[in-house]
Amino acid sequence: EHRATQPAARAVGAFIEVKNVWQEYGDQVVLERLNLSINEGEFCTLVGASGCGKSTFLRLLLGQERASRGVVFQRYSVFPHLSVLDNVAIGLELPRSKLLGRLFGAAKRDAREQAAVILQKVGLGHALDKYPSQLSGGMQQRLAIAQALIMKPRVLLLDEPFGALDPGIRKDMHGLLLELWHETKLTVFMVTHDLSEGFSLGTRLLVFDKTRIDPHAPNAFGARITYDIPLNSDRRATRAAVEALPAHIAGNLQPAL
């Protein structure tokens, strides 16, 4: 079983602070009264019903400072006409050559060498010359993670990255993600609809849910973080936290936890 454990302790003080955040689209309130303090190096998994604002929260985080964040979605954003190697190297080329979008000579070789190192780490060192259409689902997900890591982000945002993968491949990706997290000391936010995945990967589980519902005005209230559960403590404490979750959230949680 893959299990996250918190990296070495860091300096005191929050890395990310969320204070009384609301998000509305027209007359629809999606998120309300969000308050959160995140230390650098935490692995936060986000769970909750569909449409409760988890992905919206990721987009809010992404918009704060684009250059310092990497993001991986369930649908992969790759360039089909570029090789695996060039799909990753282009992440270094575009910022350095904004006019042409390409580097030449020693600069291009350096970008490709850095990309090759990242691809080796994610298990694609043998597929540098392949094209995205030649990759399996698991390999495409590894490519997407490499695209994010090449930018050396301090925060990695994952929006249901493994939802489309077969169970065996998903388990392999869990192991890879935890290995990279320990190595890079990234702060990770991961949205998942699989509660067992959230508990096994994260060091902290954030549950999004609507606490106020008006049947006459269904869009009047948004979701909040209703449970913030640390997952580094003993398994008995974790089970107690699971049992405290509302039935509509905990219904799909595997009993093994």
Coordinates of C-alpha atoms in Angstrom, one line a residue:
E1 CA 0.0 0.0 0.0
H2 CA 1.3 3.4 -0.9
R3 CA 1.1 5.9 2.0
A4 CA 2.1 9.5 2.3
T5 CA 4.2 10.7 5.2
Q6 CA 5.0 14.3 5.8
P7 CA 8.6 15.4 4.7
A8 CA 11.0 16.9 7.2
A9 CA 9.6 19.8 9.3
R10 CA 9.9 23.3 7.7
A11 CA 10.2 26.8 9.1
V12 CA 7.2 28.0 11.1
G13 CA 4.7 30.0 9.1
A14 CA 2.0 29.3 6.5
F15 CA 3.1 28.9 2.9
I16 CA -0.4 29.5 1.5
E17 CA -3.1 31.5 3.4
V18 CA -6.8 31.5 2.3
K19 CA -8.9 34.0 4.2
N20 CA -12.6 34.4 3.8
V21 CA -12.6 33.6 0.1
W22 CA -15.9 33.6 -1.9
Q23 CA -16.3 32.8 -5.6
E24 CA -19.5 33.6 -7.5
Y25 CA -20.5 33.3 -11.2
G26 CA -23.4 35.7 -11.8
D27 CA -26.0 34.8 -9.2
Q28 CA -24.5 31.4 -8.4
V29 CA -22.4 31.2 -5.3
V30 CA -19.8 28.3 -5.8
L31 CA -17.6 28.8 -2.8
E32 CA -18.1 30.8 0.4
R33 CA -16.1 31.7 3.5
L34 CA -13.1 29.6 2.7
N35 CA -10.3 29.8 5.3
L36 CA -7.2 27.7 5.1
S37 CA -3.6 27.7 6.1
I38 CA -1.2 25.4 4.3
N39 CA 2.5 24.7 5.2
E40 CA 5.0 24.1 2.5
G41 CA 5.4 20.5 1.6
E42 CA 1.9 19.4 2.6
F43 CA -0.1 16.9 0.3
C44 CA -3.7 18.0 0.5
T45 CA -6.4 15.9 -1.1
L46 CA -9.7 17.5 -1.9
V47 CA -13.0 15.5 -1.9
G48 CA -16.6 16.3 -2.1
A49 CA -19.7 15.9 -4.3
S50 CA -19.5 16.8 -8.0
G51 CA -20.0 20.5 -8.6
C52 CA -19.1 21.6 -5.0
G53 CA -16.2 23.9 -6.1
K54 CA -13.1 21.7 -5.8
S55 CA -11.9 22.4 -9.3
T56 CA -12.8 26.1 -8.9
F57 CA -10.6 26.2 -5.8
L58 CA -7.7 24.8 -7.8
R59 CA -8.3 27.5 -10.4
L60 CA -8.2 30.2 -7.8
L61 CA -4.9 28.8 -6.5
L62 CA -3.5 28.7 -10.1
G63 CA -4.5 32.3 -10.8
Q64 CA -2.4 33.7 -7.8
E65 CA 1.0 33.2 -9.4
R66 CA 1.0 31.2 -12.6
A67 CA 4.8 30.9 -12.9
S68 CA 5.2 29.1 -9.6
R69 CA 2.6 26.4 -10.1
G70 CA 2.3 23.3 -12.2
V71 CA -1.1 21.7 -13.0
V72 CA -2.2 18.3 -14.3
F73 CA -5.7 17.6 -15.4
Q74 CA -7.5 14.4 -16.2
R75 CA -7.4 15.4 -19.9
Y76 CA -3.9 15.7 -21.0
S77 CA -2.6 18.9 -22.7
V78 CA 0.0 17.7 -25.1
F79 CA 1.2 18.7 -28.6
P80 CA 0.3 15.8 -30.8
H81 CA 2.9 16.8 -33.5
L82 CA 5.8 16.9 -31.0
S83 CA 7.7 14.0 -29.6
V84 CA 7.6 13.1 -25.9
L85 CA 11.0 14.9 -25.4
D86 CA 9.9 18.0 -27.2
N87 CA 6.6 18.1 -25.4
V88 CA 8.5 18.6 -22.1
A89 CA 11.3 20.8 -23.5
I90 CA 8.9 23.3 -24.9
G91 CA 8.0 24.3 -21.4
L92 CA 11.5 25.8 -21.2
E93 CA 11.6 27.1 -24.7
L94 CA 8.4 29.2 -24.7
P95 CA 9.3 31.4 -21.8
R96 CA 12.8 32.0 -23.1
S97 CA 11.9 32.7 -26.7
K98 CA 8.5 34.4 -26.6
L99 CA 8.7 35.6 -30.2
L100 CA 9.6 32.4 -31.9
G101 CA 8.7 29.9 -29.2
R102 CA 11.8 28.0 -30.0
L103 CA 15.4 27.8 -28.9
F104 CA 18.5 27.1 -31.0
G105 CA 22.0 25.7 -30.5
A106 CA 23.3 25.3 -27.0
A107 CA 20.2 26.7 -25.4
K108 CA 18.0 24.1 -27.1
R109 CA 20.4 21.3 -26.2
D110 CA 20.2 22.4 -22.6
A111 CA 16.4 22.4 -22.6
R112 CA 16.3 18.9 -24.1
E113 CA 18.8 17.6 -21.6
Q114 CA 16.7 18.9 -18.7
A115 CA 13.6 17.4 -20.3
A116 CA 15.3 14.1 -20.7
V117 CA 16.2 14.0 -17.0
I118 CA 12.6 14.7 -15.9
L119 CA 11.3 12.1 -18.3
Q120 CA 13.7 9.5 -16.9
K121 CA 12.4 10.3 -13.4
V122 CA 8.8 9.6 -14.4
G123 CA 9.7 6.4 -16.2
L124 CA 9.6 7.6 -19.8
G125 CA 13.3 7.6 -20.6
H126 CA 12.7 4.8 -23.1
A127 CA 10.0 6.8 -25.0
L128 CA 11.7 10.1 -25.8
D129 CA 11.2 9.8 -29.5
K130 CA 7.6 8.6 -29.4
Y131 CA 4.5 10.7 -30.1
P132 CA 1.5 11.2 -27.7
S133 CA -0.7 9.0 -29.9
Q134 CA 1.7 6.1 -29.4
L135 CA 1.5 6.3 -25.6
S136 CA -0.8 4.4 -23.3
G137 CA -3.1 6.2 -20.8
G138 CA -0.6 5.7 -18.0
M139 CA 2.3 6.9 -20.1
Q140 CA 0.4 10.0 -21.2
Q141 CA -0.2 10.8 -17.5
R142 CA 3.5 10.5 -16.8
L143 CA 4.1 12.9 -19.7
A144 CA 1.7 15.4 -18.2
I145 CA 3.4 15.2 -14.8
A146 CA 6.8 15.7 -16.5
Q147 CA 5.4 18.8 -18.3
A148 CA 4.5 20.3 -15.0
L149 CA 7.7 19.4 -13.2
I150 CA 10.0 20.8 -15.9
M151 CA 8.9 24.3 -14.8
K152 CA 10.2 23.5 -11.3
P153 CA 7.0 24.6 -9.5
R154 CA 6.7 25.0 -5.8
V155 CA 3.0 24.0 -5.9
L156 CA 1.5 21.1 -8.0
L157 CA -2.2 21.1 -8.7
L158 CA -3.8 17.8 -9.7
D159 CA -7.4 17.7 -10.9
E160 CA -8.6 14.1 -10.9
P161 CA -5.4 13.1 -12.7
F162 CA -5.9 9.3 -12.4
G163 CA -9.7 9.1 -12.9
A164 CA -9.4 7.7 -16.4
L165 CA -6.8 5.1 -15.6
D166 CA -7.2 1.4 -15.0
P167 CA -6.8 0.3 -11.3
G168 CA -3.4 -1.3 -11.8
I169 CA -2.0 1.7 -13.7
R170 CA -3.5 4.0 -11.1
K171 CA -1.7 2.2 -8.3
D172 CA 1.6 2.6 -10.2
M173 CA 0.9 6.3 -10.6
H174 CA 0.2 6.6 -6.9
G175 CA 3.7 5.2 -6.1
L176 CA 5.3 7.5 -8.7
L177 CA 3.5 10.6 -7.4
L178 CA 4.5 9.9 -3.8
E179 CA 8.1 9.3 -4.8
L180 CA 8.3 12.6 -6.7
W181 CA 6.6 14.4 -3.9
H182 CA 9.2 13.2 -1.4
E183 CA 12.0 14.0 -3.8
T184 CA 10.9 17.5 -4.8
K185 CA 9.3 18.7 -1.5
L186 CA 6.4 20.1 -3.6
T187 CA 3.2 21.4 -2.0
V188 CA 0.4 19.3 -3.6
F189 CA -3.3 19.9 -4.0
M190 CA -5.2 17.0 -5.5
V191 CA -8.9 16.7 -6.4
T192 CA -10.3 13.2 -6.4
H193 CA -13.7 11.6 -6.3
D194 CA -12.2 8.5 -4.8
L195 CA -12.1 8.9 -1.0
S196 CA -9.9 5.9 -0.5
E197 CA -7.4 7.5 -2.9
G198 CA -7.6 10.7 -0.9
F199 CA -6.9 9.0 2.4
S200 CA -4.0 6.8 1.1
L201 CA -2.2 9.6 -0.8
G202 CA -2.7 12.8 1.3
T203 CA -1.3 14.0 4.5
R204 CA -4.4 16.2 4.9
L205 CA -7.9 15.6 3.6
L206 CA -10.1 18.7 2.8
V207 CA -13.8 18.0 2.4
F208 CA -15.9 20.4 0.4
D209 CA -19.6 20.5 1.1
K210 CA -22.6 22.8 1.2
T211 CA -23.8 23.5 4.7
R212 CA -26.6 25.8 3.8
I213 CA -29.2 24.9 1.2
D214 CA -32.3 27.0 0.3
P215 CA -34.7 24.9 -1.9
H216 CA -36.2 28.2 -3.2
A217 CA -32.8 29.6 -4.1
P218 CA -30.4 26.7 -4.8
N219 CA -27.6 28.9 -6.0
A220 CA -27.7 31.3 -3.1
F221 CA -25.1 29.4 -1.0
G222 CA -21.7 27.9 -1.9
A223 CA -19.6 25.1 -0.6
R224 CA -17.1 25.4 2.3
I225 CA -14.4 23.3 3.7
T226 CA -16.4 21.4 6.2
Y227 CA -13.8 18.9 7.4
D228 CA -10.0 19.4 7.5
I229 CA -8.6 16.0 8.6
P230 CA -4.8 15.5 9.3
L231 CA -3.8 12.1 8.0
N232 CA -0.4 11.7 9.7
S233 CA -1.8 10.5 12.9
D234 CA -2.6 6.9 13.9
R235 CA -5.1 4.8 12.0
R236 CA -7.7 4.8 14.9
A237 CA -7.9 8.6 14.7
T238 CA -8.3 8.4 10.9
R239 CA -11.1 5.9 11.3
A240 CA -12.8 8.1 13.8
A241 CA -12.6 11.1 11.4
V242 CA -14.1 8.9 8.6
E243 CA -17.0 7.8 10.8
A244 CA -17.8 11.5 11.5
L245 CA -18.2 12.3 7.8
P246 CA -21.8 12.7 6.6
A247 CA -23.3 9.6 4.9
H248 CA -23.5 11.4 1.5
I249 CA -19.8 11.9 1.5
A250 CA -18.5 8.8 3.2
G251 CA -20.8 6.4 1.4
N252 CA -18.2 5.4 -1.2
L253 CA -15.2 5.1 1.2
Q254 CA -13.7 1.6 1.3
P255 CA -14.1 -0.1 4.7
A256 CA -10.4 -1.0 4.9
L257 CA -9.7 2.5 6.0

